[in-house]
Coordinates of C-alpha atoms in Angstrom, one line a residue:
X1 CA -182.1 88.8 162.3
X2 CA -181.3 85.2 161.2
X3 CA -178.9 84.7 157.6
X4 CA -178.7 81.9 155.6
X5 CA -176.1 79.9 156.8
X6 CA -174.5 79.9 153.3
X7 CA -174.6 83.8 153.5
X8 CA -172.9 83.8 156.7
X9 CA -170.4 82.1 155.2
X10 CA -169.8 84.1 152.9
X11 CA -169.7 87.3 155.4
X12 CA -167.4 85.4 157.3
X13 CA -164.5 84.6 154.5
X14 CA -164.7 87.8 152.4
X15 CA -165.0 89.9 156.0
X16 CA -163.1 87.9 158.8
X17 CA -163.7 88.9 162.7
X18 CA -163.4 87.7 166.0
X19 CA -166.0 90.0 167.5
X20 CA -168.5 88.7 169.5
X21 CA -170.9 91.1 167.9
X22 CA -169.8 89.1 164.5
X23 CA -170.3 86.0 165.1
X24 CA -173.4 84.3 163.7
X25 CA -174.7 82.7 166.9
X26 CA -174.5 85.9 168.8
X27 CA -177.7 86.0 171.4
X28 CA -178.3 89.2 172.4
X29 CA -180.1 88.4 176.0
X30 CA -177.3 85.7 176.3
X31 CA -174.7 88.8 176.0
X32 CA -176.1 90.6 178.3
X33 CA -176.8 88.1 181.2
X34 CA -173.2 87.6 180.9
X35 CA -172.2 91.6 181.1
X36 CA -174.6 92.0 183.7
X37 CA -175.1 88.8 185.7
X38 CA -176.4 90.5 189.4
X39 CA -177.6 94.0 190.1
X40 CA -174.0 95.2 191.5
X41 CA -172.9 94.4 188.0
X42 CA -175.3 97.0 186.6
X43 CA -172.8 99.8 188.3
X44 CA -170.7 99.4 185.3
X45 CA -173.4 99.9 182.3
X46 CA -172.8 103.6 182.0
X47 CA -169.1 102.1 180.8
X48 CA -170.0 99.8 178.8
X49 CA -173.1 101.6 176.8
X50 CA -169.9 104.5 176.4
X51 CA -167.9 101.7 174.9
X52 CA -170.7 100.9 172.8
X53 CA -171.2 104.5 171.6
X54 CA -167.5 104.9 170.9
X55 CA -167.7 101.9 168.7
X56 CA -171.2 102.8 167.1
X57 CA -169.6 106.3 166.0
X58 CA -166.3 104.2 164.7
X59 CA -168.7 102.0 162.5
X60 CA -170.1 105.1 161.4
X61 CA -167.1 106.6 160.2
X62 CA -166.0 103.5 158.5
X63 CA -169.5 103.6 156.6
X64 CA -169.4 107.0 156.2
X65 CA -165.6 106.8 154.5
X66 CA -166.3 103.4 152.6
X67 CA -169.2 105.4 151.2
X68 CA -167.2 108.4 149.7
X69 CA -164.4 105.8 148.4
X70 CA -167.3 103.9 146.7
X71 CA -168.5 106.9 145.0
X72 CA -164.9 108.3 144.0
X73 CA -164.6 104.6 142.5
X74 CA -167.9 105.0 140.5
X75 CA -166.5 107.9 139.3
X76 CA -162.7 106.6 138.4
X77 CA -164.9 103.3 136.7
X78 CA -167.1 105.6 134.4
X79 CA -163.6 108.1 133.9
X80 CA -161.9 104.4 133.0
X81 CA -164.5 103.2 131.0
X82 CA -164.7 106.4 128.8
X83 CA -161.0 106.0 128.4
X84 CA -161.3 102.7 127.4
X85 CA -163.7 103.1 124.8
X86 CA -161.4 106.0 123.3
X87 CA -158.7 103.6 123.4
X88 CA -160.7 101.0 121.2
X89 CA -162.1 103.7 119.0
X90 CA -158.0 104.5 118.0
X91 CA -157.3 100.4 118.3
X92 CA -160.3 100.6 115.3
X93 CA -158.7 103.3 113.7
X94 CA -155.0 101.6 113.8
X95 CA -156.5 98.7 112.7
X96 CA -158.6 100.0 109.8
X97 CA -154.8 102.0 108.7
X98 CA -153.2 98.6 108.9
X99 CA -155.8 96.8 107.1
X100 CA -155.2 99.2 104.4
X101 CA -152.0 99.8 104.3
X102 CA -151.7 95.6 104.2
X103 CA -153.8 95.6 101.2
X104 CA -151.1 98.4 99.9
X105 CA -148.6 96.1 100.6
X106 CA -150.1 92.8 99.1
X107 CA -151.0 95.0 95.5
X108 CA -147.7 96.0 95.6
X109 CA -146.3 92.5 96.5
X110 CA -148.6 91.7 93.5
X111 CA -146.8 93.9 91.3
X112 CA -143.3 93.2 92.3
X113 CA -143.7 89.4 91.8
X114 CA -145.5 89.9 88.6
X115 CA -142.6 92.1 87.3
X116 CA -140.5 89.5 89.0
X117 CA -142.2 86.3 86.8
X118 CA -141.8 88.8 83.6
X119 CA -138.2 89.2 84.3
X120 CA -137.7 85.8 85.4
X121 CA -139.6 84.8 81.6
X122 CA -137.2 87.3 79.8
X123 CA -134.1 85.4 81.5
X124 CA -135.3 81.6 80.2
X125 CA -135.6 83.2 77.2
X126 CA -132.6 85.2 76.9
X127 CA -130.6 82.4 78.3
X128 CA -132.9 79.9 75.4
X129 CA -131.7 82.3 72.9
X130 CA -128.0 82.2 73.8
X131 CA -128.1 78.7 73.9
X132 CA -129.5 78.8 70.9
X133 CA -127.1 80.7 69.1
X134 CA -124.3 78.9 70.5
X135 CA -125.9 76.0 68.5
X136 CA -126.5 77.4 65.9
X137 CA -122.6 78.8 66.0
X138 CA -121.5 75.1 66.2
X139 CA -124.0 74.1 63.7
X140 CA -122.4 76.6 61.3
X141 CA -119.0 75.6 62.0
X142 CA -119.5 71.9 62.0
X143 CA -121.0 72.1 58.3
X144 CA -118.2 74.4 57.0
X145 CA -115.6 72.0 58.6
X146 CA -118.1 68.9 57.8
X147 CA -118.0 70.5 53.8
X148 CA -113.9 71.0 54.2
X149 CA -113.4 67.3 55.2
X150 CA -115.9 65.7 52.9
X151 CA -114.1 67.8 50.1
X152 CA -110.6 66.2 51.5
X153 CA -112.6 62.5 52.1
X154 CA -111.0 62.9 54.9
X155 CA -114.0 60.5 56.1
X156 CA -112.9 60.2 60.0
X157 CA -113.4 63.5 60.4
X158 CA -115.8 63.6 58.6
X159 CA -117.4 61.3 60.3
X160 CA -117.3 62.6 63.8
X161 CA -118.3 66.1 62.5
X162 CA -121.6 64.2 60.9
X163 CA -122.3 62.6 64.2
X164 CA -122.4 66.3 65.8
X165 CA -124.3 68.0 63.1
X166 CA -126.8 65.4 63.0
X167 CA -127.3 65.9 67.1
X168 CA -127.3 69.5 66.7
X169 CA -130.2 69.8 64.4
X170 CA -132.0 67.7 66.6
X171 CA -132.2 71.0 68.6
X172 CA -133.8 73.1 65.4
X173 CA -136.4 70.9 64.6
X174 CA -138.7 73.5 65.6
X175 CA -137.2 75.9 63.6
X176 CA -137.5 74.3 60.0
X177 CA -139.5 77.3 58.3
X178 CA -136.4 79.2 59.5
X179 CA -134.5 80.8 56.4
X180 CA -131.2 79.7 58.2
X181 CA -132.2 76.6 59.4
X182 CA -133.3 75.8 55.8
X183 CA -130.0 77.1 54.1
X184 CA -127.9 74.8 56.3
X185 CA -130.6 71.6 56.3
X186 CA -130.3 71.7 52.3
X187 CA -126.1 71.9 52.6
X188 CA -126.3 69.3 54.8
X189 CA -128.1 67.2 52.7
X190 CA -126.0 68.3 49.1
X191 CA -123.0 67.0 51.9
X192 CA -124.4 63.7 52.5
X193 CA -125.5 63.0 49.2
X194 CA -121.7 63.4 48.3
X195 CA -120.6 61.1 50.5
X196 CA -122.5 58.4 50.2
X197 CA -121.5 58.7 46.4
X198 CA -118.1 59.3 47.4
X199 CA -118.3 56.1 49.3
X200 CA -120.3 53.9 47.2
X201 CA -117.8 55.3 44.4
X202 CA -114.8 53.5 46.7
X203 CA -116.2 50.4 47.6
X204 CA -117.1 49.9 43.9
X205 CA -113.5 50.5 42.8
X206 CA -112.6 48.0 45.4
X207 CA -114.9 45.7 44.3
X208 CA -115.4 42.3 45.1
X209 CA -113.1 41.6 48.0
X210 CA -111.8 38.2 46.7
X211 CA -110.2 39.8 43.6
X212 CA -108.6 42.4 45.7
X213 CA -105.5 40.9 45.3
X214 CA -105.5 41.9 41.5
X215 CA -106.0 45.2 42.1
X216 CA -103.6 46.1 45.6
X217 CA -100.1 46.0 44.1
X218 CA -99.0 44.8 47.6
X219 CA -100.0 44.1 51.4
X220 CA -99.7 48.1 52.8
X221 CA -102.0 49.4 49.4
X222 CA -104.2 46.8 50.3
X223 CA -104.0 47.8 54.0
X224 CA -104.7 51.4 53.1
X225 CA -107.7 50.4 51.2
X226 CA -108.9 48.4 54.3
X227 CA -108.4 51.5 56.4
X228 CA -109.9 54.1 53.8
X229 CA -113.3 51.7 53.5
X230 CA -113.4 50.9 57.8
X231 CA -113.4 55.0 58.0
X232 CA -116.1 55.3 54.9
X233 CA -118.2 52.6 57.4
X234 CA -117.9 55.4 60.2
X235 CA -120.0 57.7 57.5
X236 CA -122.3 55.1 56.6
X237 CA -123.3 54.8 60.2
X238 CA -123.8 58.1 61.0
X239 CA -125.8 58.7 57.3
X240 CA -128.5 56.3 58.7
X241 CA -129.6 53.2 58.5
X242 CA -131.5 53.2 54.8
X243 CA -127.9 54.3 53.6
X244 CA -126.0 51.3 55.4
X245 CA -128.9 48.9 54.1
X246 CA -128.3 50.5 50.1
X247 CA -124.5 50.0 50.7
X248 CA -125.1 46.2 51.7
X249 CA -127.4 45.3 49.3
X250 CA -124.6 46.9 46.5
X251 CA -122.2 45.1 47.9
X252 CA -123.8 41.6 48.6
X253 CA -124.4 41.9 44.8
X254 CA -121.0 42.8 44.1
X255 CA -119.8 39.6 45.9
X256 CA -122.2 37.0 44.5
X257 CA -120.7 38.3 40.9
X258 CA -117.2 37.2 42.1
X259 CA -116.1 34.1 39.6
X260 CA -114.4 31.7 41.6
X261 CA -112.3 28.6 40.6
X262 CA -113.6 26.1 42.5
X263 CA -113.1 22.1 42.4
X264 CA -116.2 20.3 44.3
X265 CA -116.5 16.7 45.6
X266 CA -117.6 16.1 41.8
X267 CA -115.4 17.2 40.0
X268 CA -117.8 20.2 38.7
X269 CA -115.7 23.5 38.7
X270 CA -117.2 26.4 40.0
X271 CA -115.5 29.9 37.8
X272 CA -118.3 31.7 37.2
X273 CA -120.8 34.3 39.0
X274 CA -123.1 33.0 41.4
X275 CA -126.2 33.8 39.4
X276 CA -124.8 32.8 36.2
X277 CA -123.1 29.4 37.6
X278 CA -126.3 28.2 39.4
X279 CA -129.3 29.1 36.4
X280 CA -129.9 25.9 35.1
X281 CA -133.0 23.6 35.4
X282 CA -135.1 22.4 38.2
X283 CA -133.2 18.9 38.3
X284 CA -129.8 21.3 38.2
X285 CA -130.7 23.0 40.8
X286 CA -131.8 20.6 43.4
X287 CA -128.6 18.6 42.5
X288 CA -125.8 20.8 42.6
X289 CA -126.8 22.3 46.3
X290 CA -123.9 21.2 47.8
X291 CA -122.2 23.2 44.7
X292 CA -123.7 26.4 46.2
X293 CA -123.0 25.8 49.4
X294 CA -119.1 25.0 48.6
X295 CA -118.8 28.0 46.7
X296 CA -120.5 30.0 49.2
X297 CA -118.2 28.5 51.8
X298 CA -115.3 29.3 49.2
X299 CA -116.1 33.3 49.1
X300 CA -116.5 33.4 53.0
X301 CA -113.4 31.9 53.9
X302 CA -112.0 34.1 50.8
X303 CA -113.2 37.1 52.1
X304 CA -113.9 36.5 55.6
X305 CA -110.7 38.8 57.2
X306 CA -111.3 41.0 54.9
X307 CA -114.6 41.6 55.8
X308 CA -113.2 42.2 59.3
X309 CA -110.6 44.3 58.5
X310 CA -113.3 46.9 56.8
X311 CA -116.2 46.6 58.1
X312 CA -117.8 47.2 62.2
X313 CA -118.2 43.9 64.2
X314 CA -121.5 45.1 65.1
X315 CA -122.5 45.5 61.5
X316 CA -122.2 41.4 61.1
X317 CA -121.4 41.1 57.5
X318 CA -120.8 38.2 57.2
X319 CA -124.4 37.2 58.9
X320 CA -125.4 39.5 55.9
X321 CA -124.1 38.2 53.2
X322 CA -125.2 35.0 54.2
X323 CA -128.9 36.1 54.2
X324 CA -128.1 37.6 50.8
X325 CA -127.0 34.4 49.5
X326 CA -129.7 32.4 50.9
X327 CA -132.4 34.9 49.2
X328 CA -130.7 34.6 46.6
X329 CA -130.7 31.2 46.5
X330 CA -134.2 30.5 47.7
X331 CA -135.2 32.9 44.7
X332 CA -133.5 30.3 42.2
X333 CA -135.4 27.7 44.3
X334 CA -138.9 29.1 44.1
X335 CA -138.1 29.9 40.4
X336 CA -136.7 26.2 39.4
X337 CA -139.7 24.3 41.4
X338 CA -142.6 26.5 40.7
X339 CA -141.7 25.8 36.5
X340 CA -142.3 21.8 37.3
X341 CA -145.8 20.4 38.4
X342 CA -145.6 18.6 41.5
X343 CA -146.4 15.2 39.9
X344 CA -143.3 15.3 37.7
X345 CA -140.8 16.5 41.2
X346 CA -138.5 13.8 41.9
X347 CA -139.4 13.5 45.4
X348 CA -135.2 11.6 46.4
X349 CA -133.7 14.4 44.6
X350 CA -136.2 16.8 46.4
X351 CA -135.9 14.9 49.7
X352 CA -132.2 15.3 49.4
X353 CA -131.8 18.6 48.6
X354 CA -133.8 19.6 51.6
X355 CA -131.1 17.3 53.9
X356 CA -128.9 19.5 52.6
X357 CA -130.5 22.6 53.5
X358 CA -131.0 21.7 56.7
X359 CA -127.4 20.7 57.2
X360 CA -126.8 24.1 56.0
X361 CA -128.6 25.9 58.2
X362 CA -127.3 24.2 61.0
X363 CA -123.6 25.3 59.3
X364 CA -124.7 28.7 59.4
X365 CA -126.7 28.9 62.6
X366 CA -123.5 27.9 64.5
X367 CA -121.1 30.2 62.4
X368 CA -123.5 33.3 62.7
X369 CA -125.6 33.2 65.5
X370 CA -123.4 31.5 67.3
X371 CA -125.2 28.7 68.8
X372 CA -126.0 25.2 67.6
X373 CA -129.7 24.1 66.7
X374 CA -131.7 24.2 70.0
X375 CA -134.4 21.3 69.3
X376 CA -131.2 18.7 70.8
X377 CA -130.6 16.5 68.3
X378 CA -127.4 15.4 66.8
X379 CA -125.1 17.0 64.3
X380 CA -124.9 15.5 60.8
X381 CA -121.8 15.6 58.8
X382 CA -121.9 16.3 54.8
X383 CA -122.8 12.6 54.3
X384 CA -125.6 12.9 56.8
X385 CA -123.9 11.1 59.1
X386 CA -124.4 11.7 63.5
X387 CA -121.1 13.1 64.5
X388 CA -119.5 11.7 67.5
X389 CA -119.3 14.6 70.1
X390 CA -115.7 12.7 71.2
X391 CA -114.4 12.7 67.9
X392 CA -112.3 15.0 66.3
X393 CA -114.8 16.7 64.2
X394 CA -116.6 17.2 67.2
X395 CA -114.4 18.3 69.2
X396 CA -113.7 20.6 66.4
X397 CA -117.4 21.6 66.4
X398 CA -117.9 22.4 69.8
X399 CA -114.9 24.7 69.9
X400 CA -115.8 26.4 67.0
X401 CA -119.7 26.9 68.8
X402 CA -117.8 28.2 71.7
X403 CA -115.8 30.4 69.3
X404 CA -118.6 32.2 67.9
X405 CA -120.5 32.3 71.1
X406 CA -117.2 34.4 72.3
X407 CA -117.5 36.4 68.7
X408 CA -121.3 37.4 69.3
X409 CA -120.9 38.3 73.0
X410 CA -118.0 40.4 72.2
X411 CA -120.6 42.3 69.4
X412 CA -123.1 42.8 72.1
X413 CA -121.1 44.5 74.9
X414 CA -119.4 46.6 71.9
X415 CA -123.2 47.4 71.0
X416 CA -124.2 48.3 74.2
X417 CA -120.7 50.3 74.9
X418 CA -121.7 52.1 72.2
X419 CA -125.1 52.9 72.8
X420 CA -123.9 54.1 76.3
X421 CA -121.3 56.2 74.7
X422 CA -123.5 58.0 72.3
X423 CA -125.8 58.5 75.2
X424 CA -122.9 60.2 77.4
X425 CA -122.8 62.6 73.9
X426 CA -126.2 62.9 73.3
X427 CA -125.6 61.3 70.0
X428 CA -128.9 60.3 68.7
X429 CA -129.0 57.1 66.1
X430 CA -131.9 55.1 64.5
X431 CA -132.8 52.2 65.7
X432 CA -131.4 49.0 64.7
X433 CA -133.3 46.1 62.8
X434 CA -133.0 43.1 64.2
X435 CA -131.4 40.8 61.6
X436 CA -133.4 37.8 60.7
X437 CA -133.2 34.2 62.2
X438 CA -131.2 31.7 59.9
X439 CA -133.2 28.9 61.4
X440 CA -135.7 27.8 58.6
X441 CA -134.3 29.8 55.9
X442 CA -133.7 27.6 53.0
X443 CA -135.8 24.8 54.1
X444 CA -138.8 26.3 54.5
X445 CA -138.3 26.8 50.5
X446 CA -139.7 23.1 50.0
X447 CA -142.7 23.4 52.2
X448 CA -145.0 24.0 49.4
X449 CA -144.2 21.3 47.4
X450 CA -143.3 18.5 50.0
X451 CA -147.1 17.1 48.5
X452 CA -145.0 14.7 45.5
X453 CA -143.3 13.4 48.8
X454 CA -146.4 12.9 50.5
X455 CA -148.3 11.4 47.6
X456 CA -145.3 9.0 47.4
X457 CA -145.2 8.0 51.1
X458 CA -149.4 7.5 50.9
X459 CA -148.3 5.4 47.8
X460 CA -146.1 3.3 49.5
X461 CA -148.4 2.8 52.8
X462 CA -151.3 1.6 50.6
X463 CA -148.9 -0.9 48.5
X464 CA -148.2 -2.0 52.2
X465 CA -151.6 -2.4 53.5
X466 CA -153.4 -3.9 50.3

């Protein structure tokens, strides 16, 4: 019988022989002209079919014994396979257990980290409320201690303890339906309204600065007083900025109502009150501006240490008062100009009154803002007159630009010190209000009625042309 030579192949690799009985190409008829190639060789046949038998019966046995291993196998493979399904039907069984005891495990998990997130609430808000009540501890304290000092006017203390309360009830202001919280807002508030008339009561005794010296019987009461108002300034700032503007306004008035003896250029003496020396007429009161601005000048350089020696740099005073004055003044402007018709202005006296306010301005701009006019013209003098940068007024000019330059840079790094200070603390303040620009203040005044001086100059252009 002829294989495929692919299944011969496969004989001879899983079941390797060297028989000749094996071998693919085996040829029967071949085999046995070879065994048996003459008649005398056919003595030895009865051998060699014995051989054969032998080997026949061997094959048989090896058949006969491969078939009883194959049928123990059988038997072992069902024997395996029936353990084998038991073993998956208790791998099921473990698995099902472990799926539920998992599920055990995650509810409980469930529960522990819920009672975990309730305890884990109940410690913020233990810890909220023990912060809280620490605060509210200090709170107490400061406004007992805050009462104590501001019944002493012992205002630097005072002062300090008002910065703290102020931050601390910055903490409560979700709590102002709180009986507590209530109780100590309206002490609070009894405590500043007392000083701030505690402190408006000394700065009124003091009174206008230049007639201080009629009041201090010498140098270390007047130096007291300075230090008693510089510490009432430290209450004013932490009271807020609607009491610091009240306090200004009172005493910017107080000033103006100063009489000073003063001897102008004209031999015009200034000894009375602002108001009262400068509520005259229209014609008065374009004529006698350099008379305001000299006495103005006058109370500054009067009062001007002083003012220093009280009052915080930052708090530019003197940049105050001169914005006081100028309303002031630009009232008594708008009030003396708007009484004459325009036809009846006298547009030199007009024209030079507004020279005058701008020379003013410029005076001011450089003292309190400390910079010069930035369109780049010129200086004028009093005369209106260009002043030689070389010359001595100048010179003097320029240094005293530099000067306050110096002065308003030094205010700004205290202001921002400051602001980084009470940050540190956690001190919370207002905001400040930017102070208004000088530039324009007084000579904007004559806007509305430069038209006399414009009639005039389309007067003159016509004569000209006709």
């Amino acid at each position: 019988m002829q294989l495929p030579q692919g299944v011969e192949a496969a004989i001879s690799r899983v079941l390797p022989s060297d028989d000749v009985l094996d071998r693919p190409e085996f040829d029967c008829v071949e085999f046995i002209n070879r065994n048996f190639p003459d008649e005398q060789s056919l003595a030895d046949i009865e051998p060699f079919v014995s051989r054969l038998n032998g080997r026949m019966k061997e094959l048989d046995e090896n058949l006969s014994h491969a078939s009883q291993e194959q049928s123990l196998a059988a038997y072992q493979a069902l024997a395996d396979l029936k353990e084998a399904q038991q073993a998956v039907t208790q791998l099921y069984t473990k698995i099902h257990d472990i799926r539920g005891k998992a599920e055990q495990s995650e509810v409980m998990v469930q529960e522990i980290c819920r009672d975990i997130k309730q305890l884990d609430y109940a410690k913020r808000h233990l810890q909220t409320t023990i912060t809280a009540l620490k605060r509210l501890h200090m709170l107490v304290t400061a406004v007992d201690q805050l009462e104590y000092m501001t019944s002493q006017r012992l205002y630097k203390e005072a002062a300090s303890l008002l910065e703290a309360v102020n931050s601390l009830f910055t903490h409560f202001e979700g709590f102002t339906k709180v009986g507590k919280i209530l109780d100590l807002q309206r002490t609070v508030n009894a405590i500043r309204a007392d000083l701030e008339k505690q402190i408006f009561g000394d700065f009124q005794v003091v009174g206008p600065l230049a007639t201080l010296d009629s009041i201090a019987k010498d140098d270390d009461e007047m130096q007291r007083m300075f230090a008693n108002l510089a510490t009432a300034c430290l209450i004013v700032s932490a009271l807020g900025n609607d009491t610091r503007k009240k306090l200004v306004h009172t005493w910017c008035v107080d000033q103006l109502a100063v009489r000073l003896s003063i001897l102008t250029t004209f031999d015009m003496t200034l000894d009375q009150p602002y108001e009262k020396q400068f509520g005259g007429s229209a014609a008065s009161s374009l004529a006698d501006m350099d008379a305001r601005f000299a006495w103005f000048f006058q109370l500054v350089s009067t009062i001007e240490g002083r003012m220093e020696a009280i009052f915080p740099t930052h708090w530019q005073m003197g940049r105050r008062l001169c914005l006081f004055f100028c309303d002031r003044t630009r009232t008594h402007l708008l009030g003396h100009l708007g009484a004459v018709a325009s036809d009846e202005l006298d547009v030199t006296s007009l024209l030079k009154a507004l020279q005058k306010a701008l020379l003013f301005e410029r005076e001011i701009i450089t003292r309190y803002e400390g910079h010069g006019p930035d369109d780049g013209r010129s200086e004028l003098n009093d005369k209106g007159q260009v002043i030689d940068p070389a010359s001595a007024e100048g010179i003097k000019r320029r240094l005293l630009r530099q000067k306050r330059l110096a002065e308003h840079k030094a205010i700004a790094d205290e202001l921002s010190k400051k602001r980084m200070m009470e940050g540190e603390m956690g001190v919370v303040h207002e905001p400040e209000d930017p102070l208004p620009s000088l530039s324009g203040i007084l000579s904007r005044t004559f806007d509305p009625f430069m038209t006399a001086y414009v009639a005039l100059e389309r007067k003159n252009m016509v004569s000209i042309y006709t």
